[in-house]
Coordinates of N, CA and C in Angstrom, one line a residue:
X1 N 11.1 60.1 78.5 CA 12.4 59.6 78.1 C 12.4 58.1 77.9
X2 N 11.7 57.1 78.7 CA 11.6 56.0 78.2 C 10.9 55.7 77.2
X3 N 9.6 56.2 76.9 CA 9.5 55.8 75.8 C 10.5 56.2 73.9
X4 N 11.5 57.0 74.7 CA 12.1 57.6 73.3 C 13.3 56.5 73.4
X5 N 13.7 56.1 74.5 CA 14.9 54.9 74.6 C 14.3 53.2 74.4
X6 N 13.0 53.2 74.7 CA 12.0 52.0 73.7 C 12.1 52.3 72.3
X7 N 11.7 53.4 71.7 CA 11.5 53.2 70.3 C 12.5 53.1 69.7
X8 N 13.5 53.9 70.4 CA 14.9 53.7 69.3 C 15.4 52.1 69.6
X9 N 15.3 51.6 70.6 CA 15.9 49.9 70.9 C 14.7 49.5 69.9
X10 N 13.7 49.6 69.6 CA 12.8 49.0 68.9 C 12.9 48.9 67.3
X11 N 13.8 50.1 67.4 CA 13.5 50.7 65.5 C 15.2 50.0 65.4
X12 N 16.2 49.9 66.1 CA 17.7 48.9 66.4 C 17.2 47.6 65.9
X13 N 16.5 46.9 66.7 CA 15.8 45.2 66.8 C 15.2 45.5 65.8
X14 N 14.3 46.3 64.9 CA 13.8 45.8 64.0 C 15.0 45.9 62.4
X15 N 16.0 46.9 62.9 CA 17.4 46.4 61.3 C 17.9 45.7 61.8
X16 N 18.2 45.1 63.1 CA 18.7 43.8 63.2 C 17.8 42.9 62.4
X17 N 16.8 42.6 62.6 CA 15.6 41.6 62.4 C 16.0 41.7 60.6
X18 N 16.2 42.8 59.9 CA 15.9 42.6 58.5 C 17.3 42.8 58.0
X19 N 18.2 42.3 58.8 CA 20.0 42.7 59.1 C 20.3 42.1 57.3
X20 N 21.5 42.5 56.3 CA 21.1 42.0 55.0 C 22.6 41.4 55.0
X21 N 23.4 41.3 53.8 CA 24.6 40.8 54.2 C 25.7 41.6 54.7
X22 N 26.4 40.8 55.8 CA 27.6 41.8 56.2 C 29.0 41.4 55.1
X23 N 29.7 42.1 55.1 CA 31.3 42.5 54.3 C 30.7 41.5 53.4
X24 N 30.2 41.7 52.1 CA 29.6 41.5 51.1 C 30.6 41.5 50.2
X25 N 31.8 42.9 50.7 CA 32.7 43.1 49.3 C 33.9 42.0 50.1
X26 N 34.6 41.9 51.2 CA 35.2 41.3 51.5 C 36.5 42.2 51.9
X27 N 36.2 43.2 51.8 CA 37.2 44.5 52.4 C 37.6 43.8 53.6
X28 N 37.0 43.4 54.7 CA 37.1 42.7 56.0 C 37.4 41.5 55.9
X29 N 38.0 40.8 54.5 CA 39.0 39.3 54.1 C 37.5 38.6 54.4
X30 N 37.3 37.6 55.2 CA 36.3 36.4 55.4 C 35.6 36.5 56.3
X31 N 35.6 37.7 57.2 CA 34.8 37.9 58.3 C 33.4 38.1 58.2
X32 N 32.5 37.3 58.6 CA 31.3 37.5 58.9 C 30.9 35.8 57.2
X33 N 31.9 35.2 57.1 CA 31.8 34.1 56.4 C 32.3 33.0 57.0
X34 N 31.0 31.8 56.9 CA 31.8 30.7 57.5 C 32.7 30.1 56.5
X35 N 33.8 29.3 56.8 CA 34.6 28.7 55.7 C 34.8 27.4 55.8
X36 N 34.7 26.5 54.6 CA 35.5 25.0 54.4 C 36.4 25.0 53.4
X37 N 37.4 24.1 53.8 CA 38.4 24.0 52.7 C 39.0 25.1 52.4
X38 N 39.4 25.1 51.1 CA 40.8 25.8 50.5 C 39.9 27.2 50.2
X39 N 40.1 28.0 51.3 CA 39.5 29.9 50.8 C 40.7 31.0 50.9
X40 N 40.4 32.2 50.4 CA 41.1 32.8 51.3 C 40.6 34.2 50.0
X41 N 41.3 35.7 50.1 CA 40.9 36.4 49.1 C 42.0 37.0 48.4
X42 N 41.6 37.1 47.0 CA 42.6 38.4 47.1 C 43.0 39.7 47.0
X43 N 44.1 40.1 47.1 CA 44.1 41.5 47.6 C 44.6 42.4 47.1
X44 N 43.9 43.2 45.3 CA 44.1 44.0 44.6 C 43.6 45.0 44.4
X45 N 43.9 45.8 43.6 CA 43.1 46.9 43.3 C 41.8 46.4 42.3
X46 N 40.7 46.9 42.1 CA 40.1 46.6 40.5 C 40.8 46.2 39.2
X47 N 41.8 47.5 39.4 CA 42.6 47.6 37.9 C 43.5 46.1 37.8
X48 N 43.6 45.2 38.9 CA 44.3 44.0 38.8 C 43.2 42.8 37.9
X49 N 42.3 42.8 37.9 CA 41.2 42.0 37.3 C 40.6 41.5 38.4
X50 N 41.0 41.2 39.7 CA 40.8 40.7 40.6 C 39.5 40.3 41.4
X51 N 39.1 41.7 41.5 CA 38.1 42.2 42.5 C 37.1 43.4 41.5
X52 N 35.7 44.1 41.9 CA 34.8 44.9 41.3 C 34.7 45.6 42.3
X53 N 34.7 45.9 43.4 CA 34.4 46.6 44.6 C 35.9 46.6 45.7
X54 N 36.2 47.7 45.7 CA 37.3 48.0 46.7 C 38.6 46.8 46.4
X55 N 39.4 46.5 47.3 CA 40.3 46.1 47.5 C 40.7 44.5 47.4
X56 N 39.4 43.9 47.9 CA 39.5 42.6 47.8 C 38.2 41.6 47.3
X57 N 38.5 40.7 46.7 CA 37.6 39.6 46.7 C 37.6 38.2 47.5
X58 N 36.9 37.6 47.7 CA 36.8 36.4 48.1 C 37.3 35.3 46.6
X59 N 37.8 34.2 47.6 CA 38.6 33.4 46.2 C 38.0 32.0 47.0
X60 N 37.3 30.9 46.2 CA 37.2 29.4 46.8 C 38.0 28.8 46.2
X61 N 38.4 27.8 46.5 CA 39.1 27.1 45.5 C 39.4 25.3 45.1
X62 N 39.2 25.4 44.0 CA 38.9 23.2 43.8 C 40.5 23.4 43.5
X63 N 41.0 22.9 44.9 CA 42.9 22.7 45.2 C 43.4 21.1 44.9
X64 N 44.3 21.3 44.0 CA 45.0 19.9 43.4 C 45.6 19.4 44.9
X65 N 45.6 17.9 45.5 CA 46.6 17.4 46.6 C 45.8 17.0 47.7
X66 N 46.1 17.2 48.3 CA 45.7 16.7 50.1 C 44.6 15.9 50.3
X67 N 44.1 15.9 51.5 CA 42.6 14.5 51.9 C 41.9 15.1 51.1
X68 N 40.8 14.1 50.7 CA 39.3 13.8 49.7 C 38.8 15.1 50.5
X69 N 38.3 16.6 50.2 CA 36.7 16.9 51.4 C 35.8 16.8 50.7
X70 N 35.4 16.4 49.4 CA 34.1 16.7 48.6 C 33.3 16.0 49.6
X71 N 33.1 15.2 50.4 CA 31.9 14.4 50.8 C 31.5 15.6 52.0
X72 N 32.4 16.2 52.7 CA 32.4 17.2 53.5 C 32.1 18.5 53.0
X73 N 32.5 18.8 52.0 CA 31.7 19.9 51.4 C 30.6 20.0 50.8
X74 N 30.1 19.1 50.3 CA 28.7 18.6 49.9 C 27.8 19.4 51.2
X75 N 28.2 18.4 52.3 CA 27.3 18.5 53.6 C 27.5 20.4 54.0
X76 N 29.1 20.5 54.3 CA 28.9 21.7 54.2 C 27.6 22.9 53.9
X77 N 27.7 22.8 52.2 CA 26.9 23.7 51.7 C 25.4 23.2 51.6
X78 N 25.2 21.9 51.8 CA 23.6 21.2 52.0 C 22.9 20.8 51.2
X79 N 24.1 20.4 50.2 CA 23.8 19.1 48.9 C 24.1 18.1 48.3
X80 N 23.2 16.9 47.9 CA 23.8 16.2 47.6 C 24.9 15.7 46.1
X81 N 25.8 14.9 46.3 CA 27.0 14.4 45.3 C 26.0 14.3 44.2
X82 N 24.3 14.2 43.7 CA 24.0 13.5 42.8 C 23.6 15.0 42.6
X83 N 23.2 16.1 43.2 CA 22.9 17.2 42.6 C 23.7 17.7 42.1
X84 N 24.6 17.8 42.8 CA 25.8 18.5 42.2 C 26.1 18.0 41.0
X85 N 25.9 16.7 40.3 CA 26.5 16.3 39.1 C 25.3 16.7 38.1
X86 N 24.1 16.8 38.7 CA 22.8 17.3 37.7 C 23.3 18.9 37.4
X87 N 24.2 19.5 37.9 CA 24.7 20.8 37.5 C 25.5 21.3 36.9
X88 N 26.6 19.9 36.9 CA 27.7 19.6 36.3 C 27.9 19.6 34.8
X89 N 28.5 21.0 34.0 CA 29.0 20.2 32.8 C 30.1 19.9 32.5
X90 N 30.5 18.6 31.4 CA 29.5 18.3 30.2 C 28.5 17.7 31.2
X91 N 27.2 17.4 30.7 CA 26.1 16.1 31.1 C 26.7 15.0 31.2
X92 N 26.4 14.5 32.6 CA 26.5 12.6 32.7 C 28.1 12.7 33.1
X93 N 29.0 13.7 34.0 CA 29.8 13.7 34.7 C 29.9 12.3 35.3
X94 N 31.2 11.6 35.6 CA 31.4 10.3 36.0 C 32.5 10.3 37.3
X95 N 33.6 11.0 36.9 CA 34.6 11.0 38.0 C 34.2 11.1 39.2
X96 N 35.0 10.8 40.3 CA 34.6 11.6 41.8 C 35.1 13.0 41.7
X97 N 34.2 13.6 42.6 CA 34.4 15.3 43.4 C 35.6 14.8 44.0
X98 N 36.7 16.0 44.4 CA 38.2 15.5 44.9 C 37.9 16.4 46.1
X99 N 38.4 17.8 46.0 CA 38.9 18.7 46.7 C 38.4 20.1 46.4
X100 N 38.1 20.8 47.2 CA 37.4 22.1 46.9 C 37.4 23.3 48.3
X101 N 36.3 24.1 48.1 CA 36.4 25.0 49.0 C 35.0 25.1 49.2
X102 N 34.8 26.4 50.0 CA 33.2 26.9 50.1 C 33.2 28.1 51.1
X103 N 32.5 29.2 51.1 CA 32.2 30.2 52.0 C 30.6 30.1 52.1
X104 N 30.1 30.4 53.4 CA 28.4 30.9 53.1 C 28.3 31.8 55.0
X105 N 27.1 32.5 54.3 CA 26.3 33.3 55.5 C 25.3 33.1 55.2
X106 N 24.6 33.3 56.5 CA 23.3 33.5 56.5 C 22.7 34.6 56.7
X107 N 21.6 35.2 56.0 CA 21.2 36.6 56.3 C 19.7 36.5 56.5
X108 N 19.1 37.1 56.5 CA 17.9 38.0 56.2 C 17.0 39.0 55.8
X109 N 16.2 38.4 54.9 CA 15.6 39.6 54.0 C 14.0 40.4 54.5
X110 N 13.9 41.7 55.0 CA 12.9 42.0 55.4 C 11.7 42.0 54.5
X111 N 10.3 42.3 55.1 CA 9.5 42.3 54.7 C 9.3 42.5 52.9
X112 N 8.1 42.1 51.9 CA 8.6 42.9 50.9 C 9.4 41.8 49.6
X113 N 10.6 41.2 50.2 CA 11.0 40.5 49.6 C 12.4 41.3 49.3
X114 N 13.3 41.0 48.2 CA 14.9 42.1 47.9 C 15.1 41.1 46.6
X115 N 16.3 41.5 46.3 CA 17.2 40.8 45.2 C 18.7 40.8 45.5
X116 N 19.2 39.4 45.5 CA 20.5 39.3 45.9 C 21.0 39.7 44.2
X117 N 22.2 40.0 44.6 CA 23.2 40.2 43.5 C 24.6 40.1 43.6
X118 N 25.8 39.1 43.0 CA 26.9 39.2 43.5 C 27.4 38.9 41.7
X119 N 29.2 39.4 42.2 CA 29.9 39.4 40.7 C 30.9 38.0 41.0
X120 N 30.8 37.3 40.2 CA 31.8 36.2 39.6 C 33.0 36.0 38.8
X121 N 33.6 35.1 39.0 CA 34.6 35.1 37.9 C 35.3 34.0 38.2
X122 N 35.6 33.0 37.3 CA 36.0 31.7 36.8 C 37.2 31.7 36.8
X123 N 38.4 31.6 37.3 CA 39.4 30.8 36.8 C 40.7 29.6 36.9
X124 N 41.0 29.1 36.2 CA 42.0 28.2 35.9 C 43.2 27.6 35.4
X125 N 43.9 26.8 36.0 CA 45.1 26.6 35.2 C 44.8 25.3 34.4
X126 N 43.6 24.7 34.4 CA 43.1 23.6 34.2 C 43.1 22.9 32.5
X127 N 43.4 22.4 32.1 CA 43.8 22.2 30.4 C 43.1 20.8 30.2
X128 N 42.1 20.0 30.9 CA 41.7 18.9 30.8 C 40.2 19.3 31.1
X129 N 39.4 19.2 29.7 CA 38.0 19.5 30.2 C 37.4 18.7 31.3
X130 N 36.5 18.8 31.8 CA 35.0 18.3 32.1 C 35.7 18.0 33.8
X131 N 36.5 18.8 34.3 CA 37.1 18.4 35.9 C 36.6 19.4 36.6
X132 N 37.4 20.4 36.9 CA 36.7 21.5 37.9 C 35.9 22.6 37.5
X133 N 35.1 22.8 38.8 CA 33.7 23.2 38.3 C 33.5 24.4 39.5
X134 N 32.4 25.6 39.7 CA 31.8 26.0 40.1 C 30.7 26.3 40.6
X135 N 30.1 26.7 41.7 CA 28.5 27.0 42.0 C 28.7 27.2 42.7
X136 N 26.9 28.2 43.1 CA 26.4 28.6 44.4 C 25.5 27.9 45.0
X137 N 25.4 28.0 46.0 CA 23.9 27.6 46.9 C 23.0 28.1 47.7
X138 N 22.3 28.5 47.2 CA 21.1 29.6 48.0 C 19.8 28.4 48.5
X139 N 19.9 28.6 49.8 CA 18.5 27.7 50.3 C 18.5 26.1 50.0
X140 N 20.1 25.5 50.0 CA 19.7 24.3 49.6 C 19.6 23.7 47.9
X141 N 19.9 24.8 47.1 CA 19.4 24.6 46.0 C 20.9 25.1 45.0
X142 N 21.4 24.0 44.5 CA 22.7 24.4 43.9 C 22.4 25.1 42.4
X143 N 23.2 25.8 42.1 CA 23.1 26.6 40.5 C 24.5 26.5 40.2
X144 N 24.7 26.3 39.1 CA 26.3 26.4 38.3 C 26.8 27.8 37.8
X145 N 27.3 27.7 38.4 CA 28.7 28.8 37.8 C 29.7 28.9 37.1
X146 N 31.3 29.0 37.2 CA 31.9 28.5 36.0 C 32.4 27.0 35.9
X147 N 32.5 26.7 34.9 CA 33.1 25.5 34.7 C 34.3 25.0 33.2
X148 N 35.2 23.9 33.8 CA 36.1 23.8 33.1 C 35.6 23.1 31.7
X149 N 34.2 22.6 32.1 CA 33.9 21.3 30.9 C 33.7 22.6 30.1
X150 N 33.2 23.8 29.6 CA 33.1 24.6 28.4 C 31.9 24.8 28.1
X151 N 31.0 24.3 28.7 CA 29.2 25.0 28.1 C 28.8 25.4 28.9
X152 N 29.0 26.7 28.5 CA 28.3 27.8 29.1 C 29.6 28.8 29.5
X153 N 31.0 28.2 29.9 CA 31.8 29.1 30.2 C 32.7 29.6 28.9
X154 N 32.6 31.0 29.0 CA 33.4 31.5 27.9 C 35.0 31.9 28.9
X155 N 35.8 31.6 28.2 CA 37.0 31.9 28.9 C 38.0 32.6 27.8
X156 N 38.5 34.0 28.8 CA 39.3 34.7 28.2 C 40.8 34.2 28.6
X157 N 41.7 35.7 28.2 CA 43.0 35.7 29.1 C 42.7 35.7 30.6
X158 N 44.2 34.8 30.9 CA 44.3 34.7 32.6 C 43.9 35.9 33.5
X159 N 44.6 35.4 35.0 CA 44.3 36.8 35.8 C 45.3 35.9 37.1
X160 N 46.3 36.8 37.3 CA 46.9 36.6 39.2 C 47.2 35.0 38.8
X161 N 48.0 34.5 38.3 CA 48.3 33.1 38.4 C 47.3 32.1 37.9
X162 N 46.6 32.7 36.6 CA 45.6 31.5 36.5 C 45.7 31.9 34.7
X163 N 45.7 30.9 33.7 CA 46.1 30.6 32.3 C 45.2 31.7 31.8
X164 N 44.0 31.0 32.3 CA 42.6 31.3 32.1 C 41.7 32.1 32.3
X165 N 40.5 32.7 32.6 CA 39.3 33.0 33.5 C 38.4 34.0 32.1
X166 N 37.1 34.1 33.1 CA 35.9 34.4 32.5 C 35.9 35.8 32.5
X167 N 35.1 36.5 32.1 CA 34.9 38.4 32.8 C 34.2 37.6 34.3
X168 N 34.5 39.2 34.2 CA 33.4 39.6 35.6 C 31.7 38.9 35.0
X169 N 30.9 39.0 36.1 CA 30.1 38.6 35.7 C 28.6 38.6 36.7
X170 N 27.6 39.5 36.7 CA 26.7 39.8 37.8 C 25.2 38.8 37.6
X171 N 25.2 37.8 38.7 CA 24.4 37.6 39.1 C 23.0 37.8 39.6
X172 N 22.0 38.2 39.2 CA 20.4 38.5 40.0 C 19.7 37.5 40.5
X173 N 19.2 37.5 41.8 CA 18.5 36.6 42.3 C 17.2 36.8 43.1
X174 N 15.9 37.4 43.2 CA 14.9 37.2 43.1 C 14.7 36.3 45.2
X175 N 14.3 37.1 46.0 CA 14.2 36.5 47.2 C 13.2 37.0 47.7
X176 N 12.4 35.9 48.1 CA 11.6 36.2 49.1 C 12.0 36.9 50.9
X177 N 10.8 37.2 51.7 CA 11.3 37.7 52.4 C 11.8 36.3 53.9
X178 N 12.3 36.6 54.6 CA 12.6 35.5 55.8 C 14.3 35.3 55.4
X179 N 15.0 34.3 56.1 CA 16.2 33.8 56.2 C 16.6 32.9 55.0
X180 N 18.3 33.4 54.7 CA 18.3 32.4 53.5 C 19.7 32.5 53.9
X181 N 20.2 31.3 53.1 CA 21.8 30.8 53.5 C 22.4 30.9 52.5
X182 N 23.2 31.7 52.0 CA 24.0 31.0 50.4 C 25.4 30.9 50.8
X183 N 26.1 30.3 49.8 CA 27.0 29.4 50.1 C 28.1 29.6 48.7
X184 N 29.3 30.1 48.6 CA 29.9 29.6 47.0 C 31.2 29.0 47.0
X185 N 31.4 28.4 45.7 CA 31.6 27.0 46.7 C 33.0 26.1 44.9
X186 N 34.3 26.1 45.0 CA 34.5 24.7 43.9 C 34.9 24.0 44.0
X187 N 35.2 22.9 43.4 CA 35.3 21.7 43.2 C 35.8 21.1 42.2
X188 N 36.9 20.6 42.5 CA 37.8 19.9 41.7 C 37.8 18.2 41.2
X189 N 37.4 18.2 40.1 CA 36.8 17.0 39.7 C 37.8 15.8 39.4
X190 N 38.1 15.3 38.4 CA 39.1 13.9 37.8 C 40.3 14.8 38.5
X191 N 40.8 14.1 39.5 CA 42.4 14.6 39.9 C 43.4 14.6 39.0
X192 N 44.2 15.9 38.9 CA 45.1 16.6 38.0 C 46.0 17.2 38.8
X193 N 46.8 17.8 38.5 CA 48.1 19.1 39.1 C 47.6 20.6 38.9
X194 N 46.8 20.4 38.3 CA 46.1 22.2 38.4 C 44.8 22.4 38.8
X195 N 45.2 24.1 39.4 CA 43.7 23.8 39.7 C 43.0 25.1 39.4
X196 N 42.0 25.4 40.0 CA 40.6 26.3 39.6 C 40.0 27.4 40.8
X197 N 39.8 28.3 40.7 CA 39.2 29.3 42.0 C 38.3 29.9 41.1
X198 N 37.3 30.2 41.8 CA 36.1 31.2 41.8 C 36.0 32.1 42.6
X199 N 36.2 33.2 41.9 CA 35.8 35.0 42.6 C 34.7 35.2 43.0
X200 N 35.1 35.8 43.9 CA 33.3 36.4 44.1 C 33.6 37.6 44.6
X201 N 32.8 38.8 44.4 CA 32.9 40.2 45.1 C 31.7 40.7 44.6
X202 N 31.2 42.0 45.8 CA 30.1 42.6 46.1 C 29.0 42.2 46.1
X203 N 28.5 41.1 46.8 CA 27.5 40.4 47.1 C 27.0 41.3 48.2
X204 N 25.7 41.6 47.2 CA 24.4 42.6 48.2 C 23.1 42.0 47.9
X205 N 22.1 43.3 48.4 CA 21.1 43.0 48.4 C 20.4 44.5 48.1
X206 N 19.5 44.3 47.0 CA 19.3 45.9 46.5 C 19.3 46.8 47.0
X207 N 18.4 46.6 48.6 CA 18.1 47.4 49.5 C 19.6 48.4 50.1
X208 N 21.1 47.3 50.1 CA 21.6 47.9 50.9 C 22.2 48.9 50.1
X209 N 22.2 49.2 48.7 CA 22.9 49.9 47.7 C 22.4 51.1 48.8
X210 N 20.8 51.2 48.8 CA 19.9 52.4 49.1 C 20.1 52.8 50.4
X211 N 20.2 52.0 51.4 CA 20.2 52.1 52.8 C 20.9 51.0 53.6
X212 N 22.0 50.9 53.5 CA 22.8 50.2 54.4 C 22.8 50.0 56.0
X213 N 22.9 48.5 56.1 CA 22.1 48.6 57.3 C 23.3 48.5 58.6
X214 N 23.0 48.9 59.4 CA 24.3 48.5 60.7 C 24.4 47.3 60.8
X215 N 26.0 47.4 61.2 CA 26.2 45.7 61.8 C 26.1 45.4 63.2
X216 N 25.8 44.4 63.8 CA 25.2 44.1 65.4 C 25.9 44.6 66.3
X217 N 27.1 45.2 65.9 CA 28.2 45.9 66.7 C 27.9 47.4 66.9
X218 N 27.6 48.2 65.5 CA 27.0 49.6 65.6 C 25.8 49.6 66.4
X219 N 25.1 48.6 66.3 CA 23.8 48.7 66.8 C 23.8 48.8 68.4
X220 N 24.8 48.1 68.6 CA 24.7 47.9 70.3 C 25.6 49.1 70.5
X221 N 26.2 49.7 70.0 CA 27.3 51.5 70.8 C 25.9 52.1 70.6
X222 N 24.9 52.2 69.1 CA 23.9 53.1 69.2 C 23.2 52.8 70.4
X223 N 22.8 51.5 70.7 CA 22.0 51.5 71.9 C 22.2 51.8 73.1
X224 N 24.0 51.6 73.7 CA 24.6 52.4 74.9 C 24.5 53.6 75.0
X225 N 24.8 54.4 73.6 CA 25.0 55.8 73.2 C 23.7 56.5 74.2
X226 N 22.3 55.5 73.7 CA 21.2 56.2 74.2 C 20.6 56.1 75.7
X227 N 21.3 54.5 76.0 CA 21.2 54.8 77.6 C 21.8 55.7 78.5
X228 N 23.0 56.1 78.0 CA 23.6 57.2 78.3 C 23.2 58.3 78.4
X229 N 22.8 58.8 77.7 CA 21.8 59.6 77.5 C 20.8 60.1 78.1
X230 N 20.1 58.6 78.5 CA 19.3 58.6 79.4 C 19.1 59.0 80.4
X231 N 20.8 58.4 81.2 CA 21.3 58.7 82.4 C 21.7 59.7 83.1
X232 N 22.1 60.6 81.7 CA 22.5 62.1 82.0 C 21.3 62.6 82.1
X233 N 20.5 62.9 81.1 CA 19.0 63.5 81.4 C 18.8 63.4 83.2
X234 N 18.6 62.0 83.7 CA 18.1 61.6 84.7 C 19.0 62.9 85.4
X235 N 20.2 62.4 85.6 CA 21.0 63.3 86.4 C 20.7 64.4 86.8
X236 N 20.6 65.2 85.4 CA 20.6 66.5 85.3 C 19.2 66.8 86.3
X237 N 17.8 66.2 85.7 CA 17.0 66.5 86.8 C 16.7 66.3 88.0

C-alpha cells in the first residue's frame, strides 16, 4: 500500500512540476493573475464581441487621469522605457508612457517543450494617433500588440464602449521547456481624455487542450483522498 500512496504523490508532484496555465480563460475574473494598474474583465457572452472562450475575458487598460505608473509598470512586467519604445508604433515614439495596466503568471512547461497561444483584441476610444499602445511579455522580452499609431493594427467597428477595436486575433508562441513569466500589459501614451484596453482570452498551452492539468488545490484532495484510503485499508486489517 505504500508503495501505491508513493507513486500516486509522485505521479501528483510530477503535474504539479509541469503545472501549465491556471484560469487561462478568466472564467475565475483575475485569479491565479498577478495585477498592476487599471485591470479588471469583462463579462459577456461570445456573441457580445467580448470574449472567445466562455463568459469572460481579461481587459488591461492604458487609463486617461490619475498618478504617472508607466515607470512602475515597466518594472512590473521586466522592461525597460527604451524597449518598449523599440516596439512602439509609429517608429521614433517621443512622448512619455502615462498610465496603463498589466496582468502576468508564471507557469511551467514540461519536458519536450509546448506552445503558448492566446486570443487578443485592441480597442479604443482613442482619435489621436501614435499614443496608446499594446504588448506582451514573455521572459522579459516585449512583442507589440495593438496599437493606436496604425501599422500593423487594422481597426474595425467598436465593441462594449470603445469607437473602435481589431478582430479577435490568435497568437502562437513556440516555448521551450522550464519556467516562463508572461505578462499583458497597455499603455497609454501623449495624455488625452480617451483611452484604450486590450483583451485577452483563452490563454493555453497546447498540451492543455489535450490533457488538462489539476490545479494545486485538486491535487492536494487527490492526495488526502488517497491517504485515506490508506487508513481505511490499514483499519480494516
Amino acid at each position: 500500500m505504500k508503495r501505491v500512496l508513493l507513486s500516486a504523490l509522485l505521479a501528483a508532484t510530477a503535474l504539479q512540476a509541469s503545472a501549465g496555465i491556471v484560469n487561462g480563460s478568466f472564467e475565475s475574473g483575475l485569479t491565479s493573475w498577478t495585477t498592476f494598474g487599471s485591470t479588471g474583465v469583462f463579462d459577456n457572452p461570445p456573441t457580445s464581441g467580448t470574449t472567445t472562450d466562455g463568459f469572460k475575458s481579461a481587459r488591461v487598460t492604458a487609463l486617461f487621469g490619475g498618478a504617472n505608473n508607466a515607470a512602475g509598470l515597466e518594472a512590473f512586467v521586466g522592461v525597460s522605457d527604451a524597449a518598449l519604445r523599440a516596439i512602439k508604433s509609429p517608429a521614433g515614439y517621443t512622448p512619455a508612457f502615462i498610465n496603463g495596466g498589466a496582468i502576468q503568471q508564471t507557469f511551467t512547461v514540461g519536458a519536450g517543450g509546448d506552445t503558448l497561444q492566446f486570443d487578443w483584441r485592441f480597442a479604443t476610444n482613442e482619435t489621436t494617433l501614435a499614443n496608446d499602445f499594446s504588448f506582451f511579455v514573455l521572459d522579459g522580452i516585449a512583442l507589440a500588440l495593438g496599437d493606436t499609431g496604425g501599422t500593423g493594427t487594422v481597426f474595425g467597428s467598436g465593441v462594449a464602449g470603445y469607437t473602435r477595436a481589431t478582430d479577435w486575433i490568435t497568437r502562437t508562441v513556440p516555448l521551450g521547456a522550464g519556467s516562463h513569466t508572461l505578462s499583458f500589459a497597455a499603455l497609454q501614451g501623449a495624455n488625452t481624455n480617451r483611452e484604450s484596453s486590450l483583451l485577452v482570452d483563452k490563454v493555453r498551452l497546447q498540451s492543455d487542450a489535450a490533457a488538462p492539468i489539476p490545479e494545486p488545490v485538486s491535487l492536494g484532495l487527490v492526495g488526502l483522498g488517497l491517504l485515506a484510503f490508506g487508513c481505511n485499508r490499514r483499519r480494516k486489517a
